Short mmCIF file of C-alpha atoms in Angstrom, two decimals:
data_model
loop_
_atom_site.label_atom_id
_atom_site.label_comp_id
_atom_site.label_asym_id
_atom_site.label_seq_id
_atom_site.Cartn_x
_atom_site.Cartn_y
_atom_site.Cartn_z
CA MET A 1 0.00 0.00 0.00
CA THR A 2 1.27 3.45 -0.93
CA SER A 3 2.06 5.54 2.14
CA PRO A 4 0.56 9.04 2.47
CA ARG A 5 4.06 10.50 2.25
CA ALA A 6 4.79 8.64 -0.99
CA ALA A 7 1.44 9.60 -2.48
CA ALA A 8 1.76 13.29 -1.54
CA PRO A 9 3.74 14.33 -4.63
CA LEU A 10 0.90 13.06 -6.86
CA LEU A 11 -1.52 15.52 -5.24
CA SER A 12 -0.07 18.37 -7.30
CA VAL A 13 -1.31 16.80 -10.53
CA LEU A 14 -4.86 16.07 -9.33
CA PRO A 15 -6.19 19.47 -10.53
CA VAL A 16 -5.05 18.54 -14.04
CA VAL A 17 -6.81 15.18 -13.76
CA ALA A 18 -9.93 17.05 -12.61
CA VAL A 19 -9.93 19.03 -15.88
CA VAL A 20 -9.85 15.79 -17.86
CA ALA A 21 -12.49 14.15 -15.66
CA ALA A 22 -14.86 17.10 -16.13
CA LEU A 23 -15.27 16.07 -19.78
CA ALA A 24 -16.93 12.83 -18.67
CA LEU A 25 -20.00 14.88 -17.72
CA PRO A 26 -22.81 15.16 -20.31
CA VAL A 27 -22.75 18.37 -22.34
CA THR A 28 -26.00 20.35 -22.48
CA GLN A 29 -27.70 19.60 -25.78
CA GLY A 30 -28.22 22.46 -28.16
CA ALA A 31 -25.77 24.75 -26.40
CA GLU A 32 -24.00 27.07 -28.83
CA GLY A 33 -20.62 27.99 -27.46
CA GLY A 34 -20.28 29.17 -23.90
CA ALA A 35 -18.19 27.85 -21.07
CA THR A 36 -18.32 24.18 -20.10
CA PRO A 37 -17.56 22.49 -16.77
CA ALA A 38 -14.11 21.60 -18.10
CA ASP A 39 -13.46 25.27 -18.90
CA ALA A 40 -14.50 26.23 -15.38
CA VAL A 41 -12.20 23.63 -13.85
CA SER A 42 -9.33 24.77 -16.08
CA GLY A 43 -9.89 28.32 -14.84
CA LEU A 44 -9.66 27.10 -11.27
CA LEU A 45 -6.46 25.25 -12.20
CA VAL A 46 -4.88 28.46 -13.51
CA LEU A 47 -6.05 30.40 -10.45
CA TRP A 48 -4.69 27.75 -8.10
CA CYS A 49 -1.29 27.82 -9.80
CA ALA A 50 -1.20 31.62 -9.62
CA VAL A 51 -1.94 31.58 -5.87
CA ARG A 52 0.70 28.91 -5.31
CA LEU A 53 3.33 30.91 -7.19
CA LEU A 54 2.56 34.04 -5.19
CA ARG A 55 2.84 32.05 -1.99
CA ASP A 56 6.11 30.33 -2.91
CA ARG A 57 7.66 33.48 -4.46
CA ARG A 58 9.77 31.60 -6.98
CA ARG A 59 10.41 31.90 -10.69
CA PRO A 60 7.87 29.52 -12.24
CA LEU A 61 9.37 28.89 -15.69
CA THR A 62 12.72 28.61 -17.35
CA ARG A 63 13.62 31.35 -19.79
CA THR A 64 13.12 29.01 -22.74
CA ALA A 65 9.70 27.87 -21.50
CA ALA A 66 8.58 31.46 -20.95
CA VAL A 67 9.61 32.43 -24.49
CA VAL A 68 8.06 29.40 -26.20
CA LEU A 69 4.76 29.49 -24.32
CA GLY A 70 4.57 33.30 -24.26
CA LEU A 71 5.35 33.79 -27.95
CA PRO A 72 1.69 33.58 -29.11
CA VAL A 73 0.73 36.54 -26.89
CA CYS A 74 2.30 39.03 -29.32
CA GLY A 75 0.28 37.94 -32.35
CA LEU A 76 -2.90 37.48 -30.33
CA ALA A 77 -2.76 40.97 -28.85
CA LEU A 78 -2.24 42.50 -32.29
CA ALA A 79 -5.13 40.50 -33.78
CA ALA A 80 -7.44 41.42 -30.90
CA ALA A 81 -6.64 45.10 -31.39
CA GLY A 82 -7.55 44.80 -35.07
CA ALA A 83 -10.86 42.99 -34.54
CA GLY A 84 -13.92 44.59 -36.13
CA ASP A 85 -15.94 43.99 -32.96
CA PRO A 86 -13.88 44.89 -29.86
CA GLY A 87 -16.03 42.68 -27.65
CA GLU A 88 -15.53 39.66 -29.89
CA GLY A 89 -11.84 40.45 -30.10
CA ILE A 90 -11.44 40.43 -26.32
CA ALA A 91 -13.44 37.18 -26.07
CA GLY A 92 -11.26 35.58 -28.72
CA LEU A 93 -8.10 36.78 -26.99
CA GLY A 94 -9.22 35.21 -23.73
CA ARG A 95 -10.00 31.90 -25.42
CA TYR A 96 -6.67 31.71 -27.23
CA LEU A 97 -4.75 32.67 -24.10
CA GLN A 98 -6.60 29.98 -22.16
CA ILE A 99 -5.84 27.21 -24.65
CA PHE A 100 -2.32 28.05 -25.79
CA VAL A 101 -0.75 29.98 -22.90
CA LEU A 102 -2.39 29.85 -19.46
CA VAL A 103 -3.58 26.25 -19.17
CA PRO A 104 -0.38 24.79 -20.70
CA MET A 105 1.69 26.81 -18.23
CA ALA A 106 -0.49 25.63 -15.35
CA VAL A 107 -0.14 21.99 -16.43
CA LEU A 108 3.63 22.41 -16.76
CA LEU A 109 3.78 23.72 -13.18
CA CYS A 110 1.55 20.96 -11.77
CA VAL A 111 3.41 18.05 -13.35
CA ARG A 112 6.48 17.34 -11.23
CA SER A 113 7.69 13.94 -12.44
CA ARG A 114 7.23 11.16 -14.93
CA SER A 115 4.83 9.53 -12.49
CA ASP A 116 2.65 12.63 -12.66
CA LEU A 117 2.69 12.60 -16.45
CA ARG A 118 1.69 8.93 -16.46
CA VAL A 119 -1.22 9.72 -14.13
CA VAL A 120 -2.52 12.36 -16.55
CA ALA A 121 -1.96 10.04 -19.53
CA TRP A 122 -3.97 7.29 -17.84
CA SER A 123 -6.73 9.81 -17.10
CA PHE A 124 -6.86 10.47 -20.86
CA VAL A 125 -7.17 6.73 -21.46
CA GLY A 126 -9.90 6.37 -18.84
CA LEU A 127 -11.92 9.24 -20.31
CA ALA A 128 -11.50 7.77 -23.79
CA LEU A 129 -12.73 4.34 -22.65
CA TRP A 130 -15.81 5.90 -21.05
CA GLN A 131 -16.70 8.08 -24.03
CA GLY A 132 -15.85 5.24 -26.41
CA ALA A 133 -18.16 2.84 -24.57
CA VAL A 134 -21.01 5.35 -24.83
CA GLY A 135 -20.23 5.85 -28.53
CA VAL A 136 -20.16 2.14 -29.36
CA HIS A 137 -23.51 1.73 -27.60
CA GLN A 138 -24.91 4.56 -29.72
CA PHE A 139 -23.65 2.90 -32.90
CA ALA A 140 -25.01 -0.53 -31.94
CA THR A 141 -28.43 0.72 -30.85
CA GLY A 142 -28.95 3.43 -33.46
CA THR A 143 -29.09 6.22 -30.86
CA GLY A 144 -26.11 8.24 -32.08
CA ALA A 145 -25.88 11.29 -34.30
CA SER A 146 -27.31 11.23 -37.79
CA TYR A 147 -25.01 9.89 -40.50
CA ALA A 148 -26.05 8.82 -44.01
CA GLY A 149 -29.69 8.88 -42.97
CA ARG A 150 -29.21 6.70 -39.88
CA ASP A 151 -28.58 7.63 -36.23
CA ILE A 152 -25.40 5.58 -35.90
CA ARG A 153 -22.57 8.09 -35.56
CA ALA A 154 -20.77 7.67 -32.22
CA VAL A 155 -20.53 11.02 -30.42
CA GLY A 156 -20.36 9.98 -26.76
CA THR A 157 -21.86 12.45 -24.31
CA PHE A 158 -21.09 15.45 -26.53
CA GLY A 159 -24.24 15.25 -28.67
CA ALA A 160 -24.84 15.84 -32.35
CA GLY A 161 -23.77 19.48 -32.07
CA ASP A 162 -20.15 18.40 -31.48
CA VAL A 163 -19.57 15.31 -33.60
CA MET A 164 -15.80 15.73 -33.26
CA GLY A 165 -15.82 15.61 -29.46
CA MET A 166 -15.77 11.87 -28.88
CA SER A 167 -13.34 11.18 -31.72
CA THR A 168 -10.92 13.72 -30.24
CA VAL A 169 -11.13 12.20 -26.76
CA VAL A 170 -10.75 8.64 -28.07
CA SER A 171 -7.82 9.67 -30.26
CA PHE A 172 -5.97 11.27 -27.36
CA GLY A 173 -6.59 8.18 -25.24
CA LEU A 174 -5.38 5.86 -28.00
CA VAL A 175 -2.21 7.89 -28.55
CA CYS A 176 -1.50 7.86 -24.80
CA ALA A 177 -2.12 4.11 -24.59
CA VAL A 178 0.20 3.39 -27.51
CA GLY A 179 2.97 5.51 -25.96
CA LEU A 180 2.56 3.78 -22.60
CA ALA A 181 2.65 0.36 -24.27
CA LEU A 182 5.75 0.91 -26.43
CA ALA A 183 8.15 1.68 -23.55
CA PRO A 184 6.37 0.67 -20.34
CA ALA A 185 7.72 1.34 -16.88
CA THR A 186 6.27 -2.00 -15.72
CA ALA A 187 4.93 -5.18 -17.32
CA ARG A 188 1.48 -4.40 -15.94
CA GLN A 189 1.53 -1.03 -17.67
CA ARG A 190 2.23 -2.70 -21.01
CA VAL A 191 -0.66 -5.17 -20.63
CA TRP A 192 -3.25 -2.57 -19.68
CA ALA A 193 -2.01 -0.13 -22.31
CA ILE A 194 -2.25 -2.75 -25.08
CA VAL A 195 -5.73 -3.80 -23.97
CA SER A 196 -6.85 -0.16 -23.89
CA SER A 197 -5.40 0.49 -27.34
CA VAL A 198 -7.32 -2.42 -28.84
CA LEU A 199 -10.57 -1.39 -27.16
CA LEU A 200 -10.31 2.19 -28.42
CA VAL A 201 -9.98 1.28 -32.10
CA LEU A 202 -13.69 0.45 -32.52
CA PRO A 203 -15.14 3.70 -31.13
CA LEU A 204 -12.66 5.68 -33.21
CA ALA A 205 -13.81 3.81 -36.31
CA VAL A 206 -17.53 4.37 -35.71
CA SER A 207 -16.99 8.07 -35.03
CA PHE A 208 -16.69 8.44 -38.84
CA SER A 209 -14.19 11.26 -38.29
CA ARG A 210 -11.76 11.32 -41.19
CA GLY A 211 -9.49 13.94 -39.63
CA ALA A 212 -9.19 11.96 -36.39
CA TRP A 213 -8.37 8.77 -38.32
CA ILE A 214 -5.58 10.46 -40.25
CA ALA A 215 -4.12 12.25 -37.22
CA THR A 216 -4.21 9.10 -35.08
CA ALA A 217 -2.56 6.98 -37.76
CA VAL A 218 0.22 9.54 -38.23
CA ALA A 219 0.77 10.11 -34.50
CA CYS A 220 0.87 6.41 -33.63
CA GLY A 221 3.16 5.74 -36.59
CA ILE A 222 5.55 8.42 -35.36
CA GLN A 223 5.49 6.93 -31.86
CA VAL A 224 6.33 3.48 -33.19
CA VAL A 225 9.24 4.83 -35.25
CA LEU A 226 10.58 6.86 -32.31
CA ALA A 227 10.41 3.74 -30.12
CA GLY A 228 12.91 2.00 -32.42
CA LEU A 229 13.18 1.11 -36.09
CA ARG A 230 13.45 -2.62 -35.45
CA ARG A 231 10.31 -2.58 -33.34
CA ALA A 232 8.58 -0.41 -35.93
CA VAL A 233 9.01 -3.06 -38.62
CA VAL A 234 7.45 -5.69 -36.36
CA VAL A 235 4.55 -3.49 -35.27
CA PHE A 236 3.72 -2.28 -38.78
CA ALA A 237 3.80 -5.85 -40.08
CA ALA A 238 1.49 -7.01 -37.28
CA VAL A 239 -0.96 -4.17 -37.90
CA ALA A 240 -0.99 -4.85 -41.63
CA ALA A 241 -1.60 -8.57 -41.05
CA ALA A 242 -4.41 -7.84 -38.60
CA GLY A 243 -6.00 -5.46 -41.10
CA VAL A 244 -5.90 -8.06 -43.86
CA VAL A 245 -7.44 -10.72 -41.64
CA LEU A 246 -10.14 -8.54 -40.07
CA VAL A 247 -11.19 -6.59 -43.14
CA GLY A 248 -10.28 -8.88 -46.00
CA GLY A 249 -10.76 -12.29 -44.44
CA LEU A 250 -13.55 -11.78 -41.90
CA GLY A 251 -15.20 -8.84 -43.62
CA ILE A 252 -15.11 -6.66 -40.52
CA GLY A 253 -15.58 -3.00 -41.40
CA SER A 254 -18.80 -1.59 -42.77
CA SER A 255 -19.14 -0.21 -46.27
CA MET A 256 -19.92 3.20 -44.72
CA ILE A 257 -16.45 3.29 -43.14
CA GLN A 258 -14.86 2.34 -46.46
CA ASP A 259 -16.87 5.04 -48.24
CA ARG A 260 -15.83 7.56 -45.60
CA ILE A 261 -12.17 6.72 -46.13
CA SER A 262 -12.44 6.94 -49.92
CA SER A 263 -14.14 10.35 -49.66
CA ILE A 264 -10.95 11.86 -48.23
CA THR A 265 -9.40 12.14 -51.69
CA GLN A 266 -12.62 12.92 -53.58
CA VAL A 267 -12.05 16.61 -54.13
CA THR A 268 -12.98 16.91 -57.80
CA ASP A 269 -14.53 13.49 -58.47
CA ALA A 270 -18.05 13.84 -57.01
CA PRO A 271 -17.09 14.84 -53.44
CA ASP A 272 -19.75 14.83 -50.74
CA GLN A 273 -21.09 18.19 -49.54
CA SER A 274 -18.99 18.18 -46.37
CA VAL A 275 -15.81 17.94 -48.44
CA THR A 276 -17.05 20.69 -50.78
CA ASP A 277 -17.87 22.95 -47.82
CA ARG A 278 -14.47 22.32 -46.25
CA TYR A 279 -12.47 23.25 -49.33
CA THR A 280 -14.73 26.22 -50.04
CA MET A 281 -14.10 27.60 -46.55
CA TRP A 282 -10.38 26.96 -46.96
CA ALA A 283 -10.45 29.09 -50.10
CA ALA A 284 -12.41 31.79 -48.26
CA ALA A 285 -9.83 31.85 -45.45
CA ALA A 286 -7.04 32.18 -47.99
CA GLY A 287 -8.91 35.08 -49.58
CA MET A 288 -9.16 36.88 -46.24
CA TRP A 289 -5.42 36.44 -45.74
CA ARG A 290 -4.63 37.87 -49.16
CA ALA A 291 -6.74 40.92 -48.29
CA GLN A 292 -4.91 41.45 -44.96
CA PRO A 293 -1.66 39.47 -45.20
CA LEU A 294 0.14 40.69 -42.08
CA THR A 295 -2.56 41.07 -39.42
CA GLY A 296 -5.59 39.27 -40.86
CA VAL A 297 -9.21 40.35 -40.41
CA GLY A 298 -9.04 40.25 -36.60
CA LEU A 299 -9.98 37.70 -33.95
CA LYS A 300 -13.47 36.21 -34.40
CA GLY A 301 -13.63 37.88 -37.83
CA PHE A 302 -14.00 34.79 -40.01
CA PRO A 303 -17.82 34.50 -39.81
CA GLU A 304 -18.30 38.17 -40.70
CA HIS A 305 -16.02 38.01 -43.76
CA ARG A 306 -16.86 34.47 -44.88
CA ASP A 307 -19.61 35.24 -47.38
CA GLY A 308 -17.56 37.97 -49.01
CA HIS A 309 -14.83 35.47 -49.91
CA ALA A 310 -16.70 32.14 -50.30
CA SER A 311 -18.01 30.80 -53.60
CA LEU A 312 -21.59 29.73 -54.27
CA ALA A 313 -20.58 26.10 -53.66
CA LEU A 314 -20.75 26.71 -49.89
CA SER A 315 -23.93 25.32 -48.36
CA ALA A 316 -26.08 27.10 -45.78
CA GLY A 317 -24.74 24.83 -43.02
CA SER A 318 -24.26 21.25 -41.98
CA ASP A 319 -27.19 19.05 -41.05
CA ILE A 320 -27.18 17.71 -37.50
CA GLY A 321 -29.61 15.47 -35.67
CA GLY A 322 -29.90 12.37 -33.56
CA ALA A 323 -28.32 11.67 -30.15
CA GLY A 324 -31.19 13.49 -28.48
CA THR A 325 -31.06 16.48 -30.84
CA THR A 326 -33.79 17.42 -33.28
CA TYR A 327 -32.85 18.00 -36.90
CA GLN A 328 -31.36 21.44 -37.50
CA LYS A 329 -28.83 23.37 -39.56
CA GLN A 330 -25.51 24.20 -37.92
CA SER A 331 -23.81 27.33 -39.25
CA LEU A 332 -20.31 27.02 -40.70
CA LEU A 333 -18.41 29.62 -38.68
CA SER A 334 -14.82 28.46 -39.17
CA PRO A 335 -12.72 26.96 -41.98
CA HIS A 336 -12.10 23.69 -40.07
CA ASN A 337 -8.37 24.20 -40.49
CA MET A 338 -6.54 25.77 -37.57
CA TYR A 339 -3.66 27.07 -39.67
CA LEU A 340 -5.99 28.79 -42.13
CA LEU A 341 -8.16 30.13 -39.31
CA VAL A 342 -5.11 31.74 -37.69
CA LEU A 343 -3.84 32.98 -41.06
CA SER A 344 -7.18 34.56 -41.96
CA GLU A 345 -7.84 36.19 -38.57
CA GLN A 346 -4.29 36.92 -37.36
CA GLY A 347 -2.28 37.07 -40.58
CA LEU A 348 1.33 36.01 -41.00
CA ILE A 349 2.33 37.54 -37.67
CA GLY A 350 -0.18 35.46 -35.76
CA LEU A 351 0.60 32.28 -37.66
CA LEU A 352 4.35 32.65 -37.13
CA THR A 353 3.98 33.23 -33.39
CA LEU A 354 1.42 30.47 -32.75
CA ALA A 355 2.79 27.86 -35.14
CA GLY A 356 6.32 28.80 -34.09
CA SER A 357 5.43 27.98 -30.49
CA TRP A 358 3.90 24.64 -31.52
CA LEU A 359 6.87 23.73 -33.68
CA ALA A 360 9.32 24.62 -30.90
CA LEU A 361 7.43 22.32 -28.52
CA ALA A 362 7.51 19.48 -31.05
CA VAL A 363 11.23 19.87 -31.77
CA CYS A 364 12.18 20.15 -28.10
CA GLY A 365 9.98 17.16 -27.31
CA VAL A 366 11.77 14.96 -29.83
CA ARG A 367 15.15 16.22 -28.60
CA GLY A 368 14.12 15.35 -25.06
CA LEU A 369 13.21 11.84 -26.18
CA VAL A 370 16.58 11.37 -27.87
CA ARG A 371 18.36 12.70 -24.78
CA ALA A 372 16.37 10.39 -22.51
CA ARG A 373 17.32 7.37 -24.60
CA ARG A 374 21.00 8.35 -24.47
CA GLU A 375 21.18 9.20 -20.76
CA SER A 376 18.92 6.66 -19.08
CA GLY A 377 18.34 3.81 -21.52
CA THR A 378 14.62 3.07 -21.68
CA GLY A 379 13.55 4.73 -18.42
CA GLY A 380 10.93 7.42 -18.99
CA LEU A 381 10.67 6.85 -22.73
CA ASP A 382 6.97 6.12 -22.38
CA CYS A 383 6.45 9.71 -21.19
CA GLY A 384 8.41 11.05 -24.14
CA LEU A 385 6.45 8.89 -26.58
CA VAL A 386 3.16 10.10 -25.09
CA ALA A 387 4.24 13.74 -25.36
CA CYS A 388 5.55 13.41 -28.92
CA GLY A 389 2.47 11.47 -30.00
CA LEU A 390 0.09 14.05 -28.58
CA VAL A 391 1.79 17.03 -30.20
CA ALA A 392 1.98 15.15 -33.52
CA TRP A 393 -1.75 14.36 -33.33
CA VAL A 394 -2.68 17.96 -32.64
CA LEU A 395 -0.50 19.39 -35.40
CA VAL A 396 -1.89 16.95 -37.98
CA ASP A 397 -5.49 17.32 -36.80
CA PHE A 398 -5.20 21.09 -37.11
CA VAL A 399 -5.17 20.55 -40.89
CA TYR A 400 -8.74 19.22 -40.65
CA ALA A 401 -10.08 20.97 -37.56
CA ASP A 402 -9.71 24.04 -35.38
CA ILE A 403 -10.39 24.95 -31.77
CA GLY A 404 -13.99 24.87 -30.63
CA GLY A 405 -16.22 22.74 -28.45
CA PRO A 406 -15.77 21.24 -24.98
CA THR A 407 -12.74 19.12 -25.89
CA THR A 408 -10.66 22.18 -26.80
CA VAL A 409 -9.47 22.31 -23.20
CA LEU A 410 -7.93 18.85 -23.69
CA THR A 411 -5.75 20.36 -26.40
CA ALA A 412 -4.47 22.83 -23.80
CA VAL A 413 -3.68 19.99 -21.40
CA CYS A 414 -1.83 18.19 -24.20
CA PHE A 415 0.34 21.23 -24.88
CA GLY A 416 1.04 21.44 -21.15
CA LEU A 417 2.22 17.81 -21.01
CA VAL A 418 4.41 18.35 -24.06
CA ALA A 419 5.80 21.54 -22.51
CA TRP A 420 6.74 19.69 -19.32
CA TRP A 421 8.55 17.00 -21.25
CA ALA A 422 10.27 19.45 -23.58
CA LEU A 423 10.93 22.54 -21.45
CA ALA A 424 10.63 21.94 -17.70
CA ASP A 425 13.62 22.55 -15.47
CA ARG A 426 13.73 19.39 -13.36
CA THR A 427 16.68 20.62 -11.33
CA ALA A 428 14.55 23.39 -9.82
CA THR A 429 11.96 21.01 -8.37
CA GLY A 430 14.00 17.91 -7.78
CA ALA A 431 11.90 15.93 -10.21
CA ASP A 432 13.30 13.15 -12.35
CA PRO A 433 15.69 14.42 -15.00
CA VAL A 434 14.49 13.77 -18.51
CA GLY A 435 14.44 16.56 -21.08
CA ALA A 436 15.85 20.05 -20.89
CA ALA A 437 18.23 20.99 -18.10
CA ALA A 438 18.64 17.36 -17.05
CA VAL A 439 21.10 15.93 -14.60
CA ARG A 440 22.05 12.30 -14.28
CA VAL A 441 20.22 10.24 -11.67
CA PRO A 442 20.12 6.43 -11.45
CA GLU A 443 16.89 5.11 -12.95
CA GLY A 444 14.78 3.39 -10.36
CA ALA A 445 13.94 4.57 -6.90
CA GLY A 446 11.67 7.56 -6.70
CA THR A 447 11.30 8.10 -10.45
CA ARG A 448 8.35 5.87 -11.20
#
């Protein structure tokens, strides 16, 4: 049994776990925007960290961490000042600061060790299993969101108004499980991580989310390669063999999933309306950027300028229904591409500061993984694989999606975990030394 003294260090990460757990609560149906319980908990997390820093009177971040995480503030402030509606600009500034600056910093400060990071990763897996179970039940019983004329789309507790919510949660959980399985701290961790990975494949499939499929495949592939080339060959061969047996031999995999996959490349050859709308909004975002290349049209400005730059191919909105929601039209208020959204509303300055921060986190994360392999063998590599997988997933998914909805706060937590792995100064807190500013400590006691 873990003694209270041994368990005490884990208490610092419980507020982060509370943010993740808040997303297990049902989301009010029909709610358009507005704060969610997870947003409220994340605000309390930031406030708690601020009070703790004032009490301890210590420098919270390394100089590198402050620069990387604070870099987006410059572009955001400029874009907020240039917003057509000052109120909307301030609201947008607050949201961006929450997701890309404040919550990641708070998570970085709460995570003290690899054990803490594993606790948060397992909370992601637990949330994914819960939402995935709800989604599979929706698919099996025909109580999900509407898709192809049938209420079979798995959306978990997020409802038809946020069809990307469950797929995002399940994807994060799957990426965490794969990272924990590839370089486990214990044999038990490997077993549970593999079991969780297998269980999460089905809900991800029946979410019918093409962007989540692509991002998960890329992120998990990167994790496997980073874990070792020899192991990568074995894993890829096993996955390919399983796919042939399940899909080709046993016929597992509905025709709707196959049609959904094939629609990814159908841009000019009879694409479905969702693909047409996506590319039309991408073109509209590019048009806004060409009109204001340096500063964009201002935060929250995309909906106002959309019709002036979109072609007639854009529909009035997407159809939603099912999962307890009556049929309705949902307005298309963003380009569903984070890079183009930032480019259109914040211009080149905003894109360089935001994307520059993300890229710096990704590069430092990979460097930390290489350093961990060189300095301590395999100890802590699971944490590095989780961090690198999460940032890879987010950066790929941003090609097909942007921030919005209850699960956006999970993206902030992901950036915080990556920031801890890539940028935290372990020597200041006495935590285990993997990543930047590391010192050599024997792997074993006190680090797991």
